[in-house]
Short mmCIF file of C-alpha atoms and ligand atoms in Angstrom, two decimals:
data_model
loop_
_atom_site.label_atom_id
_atom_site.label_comp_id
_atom_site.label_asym_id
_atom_site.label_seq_id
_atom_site.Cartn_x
_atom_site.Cartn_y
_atom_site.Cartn_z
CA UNK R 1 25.36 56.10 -120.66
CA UNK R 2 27.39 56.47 -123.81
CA UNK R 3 25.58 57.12 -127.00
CA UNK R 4 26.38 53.67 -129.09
CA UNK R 5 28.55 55.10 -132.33
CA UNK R 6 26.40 54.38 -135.29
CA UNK R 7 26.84 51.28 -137.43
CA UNK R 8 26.20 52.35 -140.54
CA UNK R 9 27.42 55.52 -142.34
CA UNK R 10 24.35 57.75 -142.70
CA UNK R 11 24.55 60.03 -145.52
CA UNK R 12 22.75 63.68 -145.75
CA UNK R 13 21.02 64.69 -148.75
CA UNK R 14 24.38 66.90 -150.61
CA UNK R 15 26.14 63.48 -149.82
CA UNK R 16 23.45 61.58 -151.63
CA UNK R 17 23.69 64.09 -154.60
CA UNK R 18 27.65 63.01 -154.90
CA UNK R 19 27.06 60.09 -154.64
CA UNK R 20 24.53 60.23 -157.45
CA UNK R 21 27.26 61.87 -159.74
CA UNK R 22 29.34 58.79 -159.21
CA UNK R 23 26.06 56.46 -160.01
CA UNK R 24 25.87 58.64 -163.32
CA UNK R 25 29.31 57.75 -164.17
CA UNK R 26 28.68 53.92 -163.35
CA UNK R 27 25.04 53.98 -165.30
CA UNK R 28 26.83 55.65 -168.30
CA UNK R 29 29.65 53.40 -168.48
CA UNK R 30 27.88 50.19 -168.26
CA UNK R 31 24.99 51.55 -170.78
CA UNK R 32 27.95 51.92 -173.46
CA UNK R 33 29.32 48.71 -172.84
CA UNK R 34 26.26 47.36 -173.26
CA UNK R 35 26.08 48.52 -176.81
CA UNK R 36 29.84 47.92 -177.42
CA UNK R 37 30.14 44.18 -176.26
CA UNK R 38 29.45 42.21 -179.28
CA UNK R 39 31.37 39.11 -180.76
CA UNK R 40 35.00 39.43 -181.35
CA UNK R 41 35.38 42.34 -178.42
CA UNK R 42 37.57 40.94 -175.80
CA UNK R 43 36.36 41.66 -172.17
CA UNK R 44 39.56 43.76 -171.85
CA UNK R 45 38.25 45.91 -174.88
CA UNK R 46 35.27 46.41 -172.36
CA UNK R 47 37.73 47.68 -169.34
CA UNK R 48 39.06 50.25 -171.79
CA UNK R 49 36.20 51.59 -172.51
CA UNK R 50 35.18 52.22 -168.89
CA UNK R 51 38.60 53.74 -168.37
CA UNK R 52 38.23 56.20 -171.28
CA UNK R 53 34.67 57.19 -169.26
CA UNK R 54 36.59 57.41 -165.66
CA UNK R 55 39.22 59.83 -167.49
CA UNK R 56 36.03 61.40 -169.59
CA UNK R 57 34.16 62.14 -166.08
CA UNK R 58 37.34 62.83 -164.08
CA UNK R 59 36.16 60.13 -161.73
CA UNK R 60 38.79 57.30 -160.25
CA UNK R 61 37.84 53.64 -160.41
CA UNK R 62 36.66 51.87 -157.31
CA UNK R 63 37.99 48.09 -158.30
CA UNK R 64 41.81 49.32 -159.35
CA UNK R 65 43.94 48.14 -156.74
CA UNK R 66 41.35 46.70 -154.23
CA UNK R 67 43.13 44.11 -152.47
CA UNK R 68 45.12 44.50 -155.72
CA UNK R 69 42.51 44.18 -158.26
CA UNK R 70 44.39 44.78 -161.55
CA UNK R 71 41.39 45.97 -163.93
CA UNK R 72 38.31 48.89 -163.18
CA UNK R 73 36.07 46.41 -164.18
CA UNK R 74 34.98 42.77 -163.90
CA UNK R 75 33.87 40.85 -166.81
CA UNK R 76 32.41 37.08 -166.22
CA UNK R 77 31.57 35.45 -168.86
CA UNK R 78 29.40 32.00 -168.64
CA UNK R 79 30.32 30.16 -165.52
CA UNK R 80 32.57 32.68 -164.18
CA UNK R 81 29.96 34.44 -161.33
CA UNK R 82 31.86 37.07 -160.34
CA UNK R 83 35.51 39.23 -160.14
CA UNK R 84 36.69 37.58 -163.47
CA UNK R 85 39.71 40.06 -164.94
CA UNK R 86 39.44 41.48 -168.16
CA UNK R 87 41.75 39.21 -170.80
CA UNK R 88 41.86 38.82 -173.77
CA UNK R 89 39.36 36.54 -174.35
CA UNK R 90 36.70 37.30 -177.20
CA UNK R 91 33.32 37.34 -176.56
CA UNK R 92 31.34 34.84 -178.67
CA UNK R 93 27.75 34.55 -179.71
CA UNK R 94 25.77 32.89 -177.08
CA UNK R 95 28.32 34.27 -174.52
CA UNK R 96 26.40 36.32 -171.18
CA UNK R 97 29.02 38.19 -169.39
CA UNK R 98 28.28 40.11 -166.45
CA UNK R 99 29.87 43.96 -166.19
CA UNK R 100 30.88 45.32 -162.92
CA UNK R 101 32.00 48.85 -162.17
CA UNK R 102 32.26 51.05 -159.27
CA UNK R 103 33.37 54.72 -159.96
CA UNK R 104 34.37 57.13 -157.62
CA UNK R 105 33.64 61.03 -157.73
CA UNK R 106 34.72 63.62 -154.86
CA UNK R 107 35.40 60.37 -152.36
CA UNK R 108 31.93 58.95 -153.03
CA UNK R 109 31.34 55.33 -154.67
CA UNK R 110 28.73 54.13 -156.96
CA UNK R 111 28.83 50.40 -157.94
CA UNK R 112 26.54 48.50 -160.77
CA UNK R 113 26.23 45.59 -162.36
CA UNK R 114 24.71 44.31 -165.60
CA UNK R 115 24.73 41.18 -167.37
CA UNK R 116 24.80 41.23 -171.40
CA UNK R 117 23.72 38.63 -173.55
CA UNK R 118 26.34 38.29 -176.75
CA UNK R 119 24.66 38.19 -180.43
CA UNK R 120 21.71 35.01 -180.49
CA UNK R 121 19.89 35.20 -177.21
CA UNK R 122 19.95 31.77 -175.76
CA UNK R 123 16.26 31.54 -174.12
CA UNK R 124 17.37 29.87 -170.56
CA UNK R 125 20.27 32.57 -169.76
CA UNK R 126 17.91 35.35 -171.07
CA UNK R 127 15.41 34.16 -168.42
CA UNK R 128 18.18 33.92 -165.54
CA UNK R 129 19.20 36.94 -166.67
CA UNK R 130 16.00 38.78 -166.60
CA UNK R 131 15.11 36.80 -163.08
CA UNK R 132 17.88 38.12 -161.53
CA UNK R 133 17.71 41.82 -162.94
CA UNK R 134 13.77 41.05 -161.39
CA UNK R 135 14.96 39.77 -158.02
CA UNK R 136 17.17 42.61 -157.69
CA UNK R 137 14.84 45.30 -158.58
CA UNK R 138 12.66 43.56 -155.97
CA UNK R 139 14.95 44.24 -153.26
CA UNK R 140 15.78 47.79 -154.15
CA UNK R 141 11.82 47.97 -153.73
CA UNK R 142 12.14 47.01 -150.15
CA UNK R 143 14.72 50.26 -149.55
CA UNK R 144 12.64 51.72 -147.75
CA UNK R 145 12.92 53.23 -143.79
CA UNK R 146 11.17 51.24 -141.78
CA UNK R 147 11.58 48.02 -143.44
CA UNK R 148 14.41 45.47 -142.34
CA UNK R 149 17.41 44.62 -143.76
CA UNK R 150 15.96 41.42 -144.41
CA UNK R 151 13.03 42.53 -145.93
CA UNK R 152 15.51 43.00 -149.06
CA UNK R 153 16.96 39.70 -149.09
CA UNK R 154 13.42 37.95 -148.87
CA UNK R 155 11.95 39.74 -151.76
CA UNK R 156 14.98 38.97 -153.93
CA UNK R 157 14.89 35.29 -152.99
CA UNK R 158 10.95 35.53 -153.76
CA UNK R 159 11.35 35.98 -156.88
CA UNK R 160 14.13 33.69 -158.03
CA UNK R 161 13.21 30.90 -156.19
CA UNK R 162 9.12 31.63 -157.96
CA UNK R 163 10.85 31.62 -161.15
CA UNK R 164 12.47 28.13 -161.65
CA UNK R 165 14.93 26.42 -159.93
CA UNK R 166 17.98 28.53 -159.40
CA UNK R 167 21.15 28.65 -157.65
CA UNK R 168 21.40 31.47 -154.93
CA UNK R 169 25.03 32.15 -154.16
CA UNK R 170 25.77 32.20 -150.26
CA UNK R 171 29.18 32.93 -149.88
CA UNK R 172 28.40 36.88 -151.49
CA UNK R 173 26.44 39.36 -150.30
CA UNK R 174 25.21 43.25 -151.64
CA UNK R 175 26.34 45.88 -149.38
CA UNK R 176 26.37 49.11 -147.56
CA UNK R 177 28.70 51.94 -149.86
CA UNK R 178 29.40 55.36 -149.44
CA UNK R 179 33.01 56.68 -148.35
CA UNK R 180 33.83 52.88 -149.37
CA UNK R 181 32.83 50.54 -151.55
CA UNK R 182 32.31 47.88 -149.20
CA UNK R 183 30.97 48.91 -145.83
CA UNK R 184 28.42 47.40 -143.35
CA UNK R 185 25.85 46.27 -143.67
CA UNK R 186 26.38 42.93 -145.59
CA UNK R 187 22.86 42.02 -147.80
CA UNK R 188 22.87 38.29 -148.33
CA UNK R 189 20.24 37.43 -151.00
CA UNK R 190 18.15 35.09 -149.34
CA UNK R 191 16.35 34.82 -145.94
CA UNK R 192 12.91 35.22 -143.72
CA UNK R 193 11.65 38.86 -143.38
CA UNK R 194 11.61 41.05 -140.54
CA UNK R 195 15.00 40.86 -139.32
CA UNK R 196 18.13 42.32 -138.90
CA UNK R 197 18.67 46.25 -138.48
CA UNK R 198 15.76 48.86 -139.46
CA UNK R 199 16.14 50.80 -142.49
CA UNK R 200 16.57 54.40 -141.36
CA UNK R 201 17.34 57.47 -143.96
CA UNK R 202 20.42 58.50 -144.97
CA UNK R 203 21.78 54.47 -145.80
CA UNK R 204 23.18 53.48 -148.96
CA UNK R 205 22.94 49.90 -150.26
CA UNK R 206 24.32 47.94 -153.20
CA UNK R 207 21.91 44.92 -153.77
CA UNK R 208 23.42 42.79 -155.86
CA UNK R 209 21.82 38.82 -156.52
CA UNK R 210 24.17 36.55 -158.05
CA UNK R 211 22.39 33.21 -159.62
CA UNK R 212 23.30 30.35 -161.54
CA UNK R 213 21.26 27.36 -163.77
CA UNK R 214 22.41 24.96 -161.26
CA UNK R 215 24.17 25.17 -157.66
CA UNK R 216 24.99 27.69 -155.50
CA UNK R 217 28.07 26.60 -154.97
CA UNK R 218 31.13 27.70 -156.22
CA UNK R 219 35.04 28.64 -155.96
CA UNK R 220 37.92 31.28 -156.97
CA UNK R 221 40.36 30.09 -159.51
CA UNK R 222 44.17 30.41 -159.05
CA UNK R 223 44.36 33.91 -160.03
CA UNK R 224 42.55 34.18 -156.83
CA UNK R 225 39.61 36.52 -158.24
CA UNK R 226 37.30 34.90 -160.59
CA UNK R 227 34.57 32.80 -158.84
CA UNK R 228 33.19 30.11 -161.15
CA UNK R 229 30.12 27.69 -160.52
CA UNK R 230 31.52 24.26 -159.04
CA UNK R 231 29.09 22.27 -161.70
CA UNK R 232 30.22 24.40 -164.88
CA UNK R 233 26.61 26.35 -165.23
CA UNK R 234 26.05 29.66 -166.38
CA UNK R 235 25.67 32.64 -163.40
CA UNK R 236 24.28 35.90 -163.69
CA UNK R 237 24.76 39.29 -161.93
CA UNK R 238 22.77 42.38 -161.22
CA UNK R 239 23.59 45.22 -159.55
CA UNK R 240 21.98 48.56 -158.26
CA UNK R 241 23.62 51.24 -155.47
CA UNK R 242 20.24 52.31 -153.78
CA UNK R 243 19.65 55.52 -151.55
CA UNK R 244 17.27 55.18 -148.84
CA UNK R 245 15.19 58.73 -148.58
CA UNK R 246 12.67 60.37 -146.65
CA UNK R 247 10.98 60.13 -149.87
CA UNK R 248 11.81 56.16 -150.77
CA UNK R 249 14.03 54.54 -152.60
CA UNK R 250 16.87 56.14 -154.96
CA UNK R 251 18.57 54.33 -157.59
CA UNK R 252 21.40 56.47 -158.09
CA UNK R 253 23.17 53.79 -160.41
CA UNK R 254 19.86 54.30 -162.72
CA UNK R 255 19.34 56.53 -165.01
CA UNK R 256 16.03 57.50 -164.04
CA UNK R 257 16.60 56.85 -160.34
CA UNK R 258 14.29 53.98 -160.81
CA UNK R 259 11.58 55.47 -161.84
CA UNK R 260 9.88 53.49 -164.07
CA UNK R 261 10.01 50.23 -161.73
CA UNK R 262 8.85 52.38 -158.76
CA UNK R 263 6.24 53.50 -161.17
CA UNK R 264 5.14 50.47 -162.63
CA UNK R 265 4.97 48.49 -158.64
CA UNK R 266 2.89 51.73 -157.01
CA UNK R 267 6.27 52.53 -154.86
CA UNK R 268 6.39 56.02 -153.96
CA UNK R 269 10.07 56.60 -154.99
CA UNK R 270 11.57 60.83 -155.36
CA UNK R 271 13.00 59.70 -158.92
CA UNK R 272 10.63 60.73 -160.67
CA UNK R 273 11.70 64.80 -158.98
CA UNK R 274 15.47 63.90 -158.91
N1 LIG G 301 31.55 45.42 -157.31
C1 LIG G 301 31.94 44.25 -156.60
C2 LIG G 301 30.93 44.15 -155.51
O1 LIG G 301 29.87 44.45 -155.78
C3 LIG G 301 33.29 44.34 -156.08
C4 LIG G 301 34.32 44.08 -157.07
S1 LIG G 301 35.68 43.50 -156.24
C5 LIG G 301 36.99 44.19 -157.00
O2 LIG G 301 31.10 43.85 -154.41
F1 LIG G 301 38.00 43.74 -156.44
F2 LIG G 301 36.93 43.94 -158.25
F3 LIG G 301 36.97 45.45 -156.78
CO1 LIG G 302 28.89 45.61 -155.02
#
Protein backbone atom coordinates (compact mmCIF):
# COMPACT_ATOMS: atom_id res chain seq x y z
CA UNK A 1 0.00 0.00 0.00
CA UNK A 2 1.13 3.51 -0.76
CA UNK A 3 0.70 6.10 1.88
CA UNK A 4 -2.06 8.58 0.11
CA UNK A 5 0.06 12.13 -0.24
CA UNK A 6 -1.74 14.53 1.99
CA UNK A 7 -4.36 16.94 0.69
CA UNK A 8 -3.87 19.71 2.52
CA UNK A 9 -0.59 21.50 3.43
CA UNK A 10 -0.10 20.93 7.17
CA UNK A 11 1.86 23.53 8.78
CA UNK A 12 4.20 23.02 12.07
CA UNK A 13 4.13 25.43 14.77
CA UNK A 14 7.57 27.87 13.43
CA UNK A 15 5.44 27.80 10.13
CA UNK A 16 2.41 29.04 11.98
CA UNK A 17 4.59 31.77 13.69
CA UNK A 18 5.49 33.12 9.91
CA UNK A 19 2.66 32.95 8.97
CA UNK A 20 1.45 35.04 11.89
CA UNK A 21 4.07 37.79 10.92
CA UNK A 22 2.37 38.03 7.58
CA UNK A 23 -1.27 38.18 9.47
CA UNK A 24 0.40 41.17 11.48
CA UNK A 25 1.20 42.89 8.37
CA UNK A 26 -2.43 42.25 6.89
CA UNK A 27 -4.19 43.23 10.49
CA UNK A 28 -2.02 46.44 10.52
CA UNK A 29 -2.67 47.48 7.12
CA UNK A 30 -6.32 47.08 7.05
CA UNK A 31 -6.63 48.71 10.77
CA UNK A 32 -5.03 52.00 9.11
CA UNK A 33 -7.17 51.98 6.29
CA UNK A 34 -9.83 51.75 8.36
CA UNK A 35 -9.07 55.04 9.95
CA UNK A 36 -7.85 56.59 6.63
CA UNK A 37 -10.93 55.84 4.33
CA UNK A 38 -13.14 58.74 4.75
CA UNK A 39 -15.03 60.88 2.04
CA UNK A 40 -13.06 62.31 -0.74
CA UNK A 41 -10.18 59.34 -0.43
CA UNK A 42 -10.24 57.46 -3.60
CA UNK A 43 -10.00 53.60 -3.15
CA UNK A 44 -6.63 53.91 -4.95
CA UNK A 45 -5.50 56.35 -2.07
CA UNK A 46 -6.36 53.15 0.06
CA UNK A 47 -3.93 50.72 -2.19
CA UNK A 48 -1.16 53.22 -1.49
CA UNK A 49 -1.37 53.11 1.74
CA UNK A 50 -1.11 49.32 1.99
CA UNK A 51 1.86 49.53 -0.33
CA UNK A 52 3.71 52.07 1.88
CA UNK A 53 2.99 49.17 4.85
CA UNK A 54 4.27 46.14 2.42
CA UNK A 55 7.56 48.36 1.79
CA UNK A 56 7.32 49.49 5.76
CA UNK A 57 7.27 45.58 6.80
CA UNK A 58 9.47 44.37 3.93
CA UNK A 59 6.65 42.02 3.08
CA UNK A 60 5.48 41.45 -0.86
CA UNK A 61 1.81 41.66 -1.72
CA UNK A 62 -0.16 38.51 -2.34
CA UNK A 63 -2.90 40.09 -4.99
CA UNK A 64 -0.06 41.94 -7.39
CA UNK A 65 0.04 40.02 -10.40
CA UNK A 66 -2.34 37.08 -9.51
CA UNK A 67 -3.68 36.02 -12.68
CA UNK A 68 -2.56 39.61 -13.37
CA UNK A 69 -4.20 41.46 -10.66
CA UNK A 70 -2.94 45.05 -11.15
CA UNK A 71 -3.43 46.52 -7.45
CA UNK A 72 -2.28 44.82 -3.66
CA UNK A 73 -5.58 45.43 -2.68
CA UNK A 74 -9.28 45.18 -3.54
CA UNK A 75 -11.64 47.87 -2.77
CA UNK A 76 -15.61 47.24 -3.45
CA UNK A 77 -17.57 49.71 -2.84
CA UNK A 78 -21.62 49.24 -2.68
CA UNK A 79 -22.65 46.59 -5.10
CA UNK A 80 -19.31 45.65 -6.17
CA UNK A 81 -18.86 42.12 -3.84
CA UNK A 82 -15.59 41.42 -4.46
CA UNK A 83 -11.96 41.95 -6.59
CA UNK A 84 -13.01 45.59 -7.53
CA UNK A 85 -9.47 47.55 -8.55
CA UNK A 86 -8.51 50.48 -6.85
CA UNK A 87 -9.54 53.77 -9.20
CA UNK A 88 -9.97 56.70 -8.73
CA UNK A 89 -13.19 56.83 -7.54
CA UNK A 90 -13.92 58.88 -4.21
CA UNK A 91 -15.46 57.44 -1.50
CA UNK A 92 -18.69 59.18 -0.46
CA UNK A 93 -20.70 59.33 2.70
CA UNK A 94 -22.97 56.44 2.93
CA UNK A 95 -20.43 54.48 0.78
CA UNK A 96 -19.37 50.63 2.52
CA UNK A 97 -16.39 49.39 0.74
CA UNK A 98 -14.92 46.21 1.53
CA UNK A 99 -10.77 46.05 1.93
CA UNK A 100 -8.93 43.04 0.88
CA UNK A 101 -5.26 42.31 1.41
CA UNK A 102 -3.06 39.40 1.49
CA UNK A 103 0.66 40.05 2.44
CA UNK A 104 3.37 37.85 2.14
CA UNK A 105 6.45 37.47 4.62
CA UNK A 106 9.38 34.76 4.20
CA UNK A 107 6.96 32.76 1.47
CA UNK A 108 4.04 32.67 3.91
CA UNK A 109 0.50 34.40 3.12
CA UNK A 110 -1.91 36.06 5.34
CA UNK A 111 -5.19 37.33 3.76
CA UNK A 112 -8.09 39.65 5.51
CA UNK A 113 -10.86 41.34 4.81
CA UNK A 114 -12.87 44.20 6.31
CA UNK A 115 -15.70 46.16 5.26
CA UNK A 116 -15.82 50.07 6.25
CA UNK A 117 -18.72 52.08 6.48
CA UNK A 118 -17.94 55.84 4.90
CA UNK A 119 -19.00 59.00 7.20
CA UNK A 120 -23.20 58.58 8.22
CA UNK A 121 -23.73 54.95 9.03
CA UNK A 122 -26.64 53.83 7.00
CA UNK A 123 -28.52 51.36 9.60
CA UNK A 124 -29.28 48.32 6.98
CA UNK A 125 -25.50 48.05 5.60
CA UNK A 126 -24.23 48.52 9.23
CA UNK A 127 -26.33 45.44 10.12
CA UNK A 128 -25.10 43.35 6.94
CA UNK A 129 -22.02 44.46 7.78
CA UNK A 130 -21.91 43.47 11.34
CA UNK A 131 -23.89 40.00 10.27
CA UNK A 132 -21.35 39.07 8.16
CA UNK A 133 -18.24 40.11 10.40
CA UNK A 134 -20.71 37.71 12.98
CA UNK A 135 -21.11 34.84 10.52
CA UNK A 136 -17.55 34.84 9.90
CA UNK A 137 -16.33 34.93 13.36
CA UNK A 138 -18.76 32.00 13.73
CA UNK A 139 -16.95 29.89 11.43
CA UNK A 140 -13.48 30.68 12.62
CA UNK A 141 -15.18 29.29 15.95
CA UNK A 142 -15.70 25.98 14.33
CA UNK A 143 -11.58 25.79 13.52
CA UNK A 144 -11.19 23.42 15.51
CA UNK A 145 -9.54 19.54 14.99
CA UNK A 146 -12.02 17.33 15.04
CA UNK A 147 -14.75 19.28 13.59
CA UNK A 148 -15.59 19.11 9.72
CA UNK A 149 -14.99 21.28 7.14
CA UNK A 150 -18.51 21.80 7.03
CA UNK A 151 -19.00 22.47 10.41
CA UNK A 152 -17.57 26.07 9.32
CA UNK A 153 -19.78 26.70 6.55
CA UNK A 154 -22.99 25.76 8.67
CA UNK A 155 -22.25 28.06 11.48
CA UNK A 156 -21.60 30.96 9.10
CA UNK A 157 -24.83 30.31 7.21
CA UNK A 158 -26.53 30.08 10.86
CA UNK A 159 -26.10 33.16 11.51
CA UNK A 160 -26.85 35.12 8.37
CA UNK A 161 -29.64 33.33 7.37
CA UNK A 162 -31.04 33.99 11.63
CA UNK A 163 -30.38 37.50 10.96
CA UNK A 164 -32.70 38.64 8.07
CA UNK A 165 -32.95 37.72 4.76
CA UNK A 166 -29.63 37.78 3.03
CA UNK A 167 -27.94 36.86 -0.04
CA UNK A 168 -25.21 34.07 0.39
CA UNK A 169 -22.85 34.17 -2.55
CA UNK A 170 -22.27 30.57 -4.13
CA UNK A 171 -19.99 30.98 -6.77
CA UNK A 172 -16.97 32.03 -3.85
CA UNK A 173 -15.65 30.21 -1.33
CA UNK A 174 -12.88 30.91 1.88
CA UNK A 175 -9.92 28.79 1.59
CA UNK A 176 -6.98 26.79 2.62
CA UNK A 177 -3.50 29.36 2.56
CA UNK A 178 -0.14 28.86 3.46
CA UNK A 179 2.78 28.58 0.75
CA UNK A 180 -0.22 30.07 -1.47
CA UNK A 181 -2.86 32.11 -1.17
CA UNK A 182 -5.33 29.92 -2.57
CA UNK A 183 -4.90 26.25 -1.80
CA UNK A 184 -7.31 23.35 -0.98
CA UNK A 185 -9.54 23.12 0.75
CA UNK A 186 -12.31 25.37 -0.78
CA UNK A 187 -14.89 26.72 2.33
CA UNK A 188 -18.19 27.52 0.70
CA UNK A 189 -20.32 29.53 3.19
CA UNK A 190 -23.29 27.59 3.44
CA UNK A 191 -24.21 23.89 3.98
CA UNK A 192 -25.38 20.87 6.53
CA UNK A 193 -22.76 19.95 9.22
CA UNK A 194 -20.72 17.03 9.56
CA UNK A 195 -19.22 16.69 6.30
CA UNK A 196 -16.43 16.94 4.23
CA UNK A 197 -12.70 16.35 5.51
CA UNK A 198 -11.83 16.39 9.45
CA UNK A 199 -10.09 19.26 10.80
CA UNK A 200 -6.67 18.00 11.84
CA UNK A 201 -3.73 20.46 13.28
CA UNK A 202 -1.42 22.11 11.42
CA UNK A 203 -4.35 23.56 8.59
CA UNK A 204 -4.72 27.03 7.73
CA UNK A 205 -8.04 28.51 6.58
CA UNK A 206 -9.26 31.83 5.22
CA UNK A 207 -13.08 32.03 5.99
CA UNK A 208 -14.34 34.59 4.23
CA UNK A 209 -18.62 35.14 3.89
CA UNK A 210 -19.58 37.37 1.22
CA UNK A 211 -23.44 38.71 1.56
CA UNK A 212 -25.61 41.01 -0.07
CA UNK A 213 -29.32 42.90 0.81
CA UNK A 214 -30.76 40.95 -1.92
CA UNK A 215 -29.57 37.87 -4.22
CA UNK A 216 -26.86 35.79 -4.28
CA UNK A 217 -26.33 36.12 -7.52
CA UNK A 218 -23.98 37.98 -9.28
CA UNK A 219 -21.28 38.62 -12.22
CA UNK A 220 -17.65 40.09 -13.16
CA UNK A 221 -17.67 43.23 -15.15
CA UNK A 222 -15.56 43.70 -18.34
CA UNK A 223 -12.44 44.42 -16.61
CA UNK A 224 -12.90 40.86 -15.76
CA UNK A 225 -12.30 41.33 -11.81
CA UNK A 226 -14.94 43.16 -10.03
CA UNK A 227 -18.00 40.97 -9.14
CA UNK A 228 -21.13 43.07 -8.65
CA UNK A 229 -24.67 41.90 -7.36
CA UNK A 230 -26.95 41.08 -10.52
CA UNK A 231 -29.98 43.21 -8.73
CA UNK A 232 -27.74 46.39 -7.89
CA UNK A 233 -27.75 45.70 -3.83
CA UNK A 234 -25.16 46.42 -1.51
CA UNK A 235 -22.57 43.21 -0.54
CA UNK A 236 -20.38 42.90 2.24
CA UNK A 237 -17.08 41.05 2.99
CA UNK A 238 -15.27 39.64 5.94
CA UNK A 239 -12.31 38.00 6.16
CA UNK A 240 -10.07 36.10 8.77
CA UNK A 241 -6.80 33.60 7.94
CA UNK A 242 -7.37 31.06 10.87
CA UNK A 243 -4.72 28.51 12.33
CA UNK A 244 -6.02 25.34 13.50
CA UNK A 245 -3.87 24.30 16.86
CA UNK A 246 -3.52 21.69 19.27
CA UNK A 247 -4.69 24.41 21.40
CA UNK A 248 -7.83 25.79 19.06
CA UNK A 249 -8.29 28.23 16.88
CA UNK A 250 -5.66 31.08 15.83
CA UNK A 251 -6.58 34.18 14.20
CA UNK A 252 -3.38 35.19 12.93
CA UNK A 253 -5.01 38.07 10.76
CA UNK A 254 -6.25 39.45 14.38
CA UNK A 255 -4.64 41.37 16.45
CA UNK A 256 -5.30 39.55 19.45
CA UNK A 257 -5.43 36.16 17.73
CA UNK A 258 -9.07 36.28 18.47
CA UNK A 259 -9.08 36.49 21.71
CA UNK A 260 -11.74 38.38 22.78
CA UNK A 261 -14.43 36.40 20.55
CA UNK A 262 -12.95 33.08 21.80
CA UNK A 263 -13.31 34.70 25.14
CA UNK A 264 -16.57 36.07 25.02
CA UNK A 265 -18.20 32.32 23.23
CA UNK A 266 -16.26 29.99 26.10
CA UNK A 267 -13.85 28.68 23.07
CA UNK A 268 -10.67 27.56 24.38
CA UNK A 269 -8.47 29.41 21.80
CA UNK A 270 -4.06 29.81 22.61
CA UNK A 271 -4.55 33.68 21.76
CA UNK A 272 -4.86 34.72 24.69
CA UNK A 273 -0.68 33.03 25.28
CA UNK A 274 0.31 33.96 21.64
N1 LIG B 1 -8.25 37.77 -1.05
C1 LIG B 1 -9.06 37.26 -2.10
C2 LIG B 1 -9.57 35.97 -1.57
O1 LIG B 1 -9.82 35.96 -0.46
C3 LIG B 1 -8.31 37.08 -3.33
C4 LIG B 1 -8.10 38.31 -4.08
S1 LIG B 1 -7.93 37.89 -5.71
C5 LIG B 1 -6.74 38.89 -6.31
O2 LIG B 1 -9.70 34.97 -2.13
F1 LIG B 1 -6.63 38.64 -7.51
F2 LIG B 1 -7.05 40.10 -6.05
F3 LIG B 1 -5.63 38.58 -5.75
CO1 LIG C 1 -9.23 34.89 0.73
Amino acid sequence: MFRRKEKYEIKTFDEFLKMRRAGLVVADTLQRISVEAIPGVTTKDLDRIAREELIKFNATPSFLGYYGYPAVICTSVNDEVVHAIPNERALVDGDIVSVDFGAIVDGWHGDSAITIEIGTKIPAQSKLSSVTKAAMWAGVGKAVAGNHLSDISNAVEKIIRTSGDYGILEEYTGHGIGTKMHMEPSIPNFGAPGNGPKLVVGMALAIEPMVTLGTKEVHTLSDNWTVVTDDGTTASHWEHTVAITEDGPWVLTAHDGGAQYFKENGISSPAERL
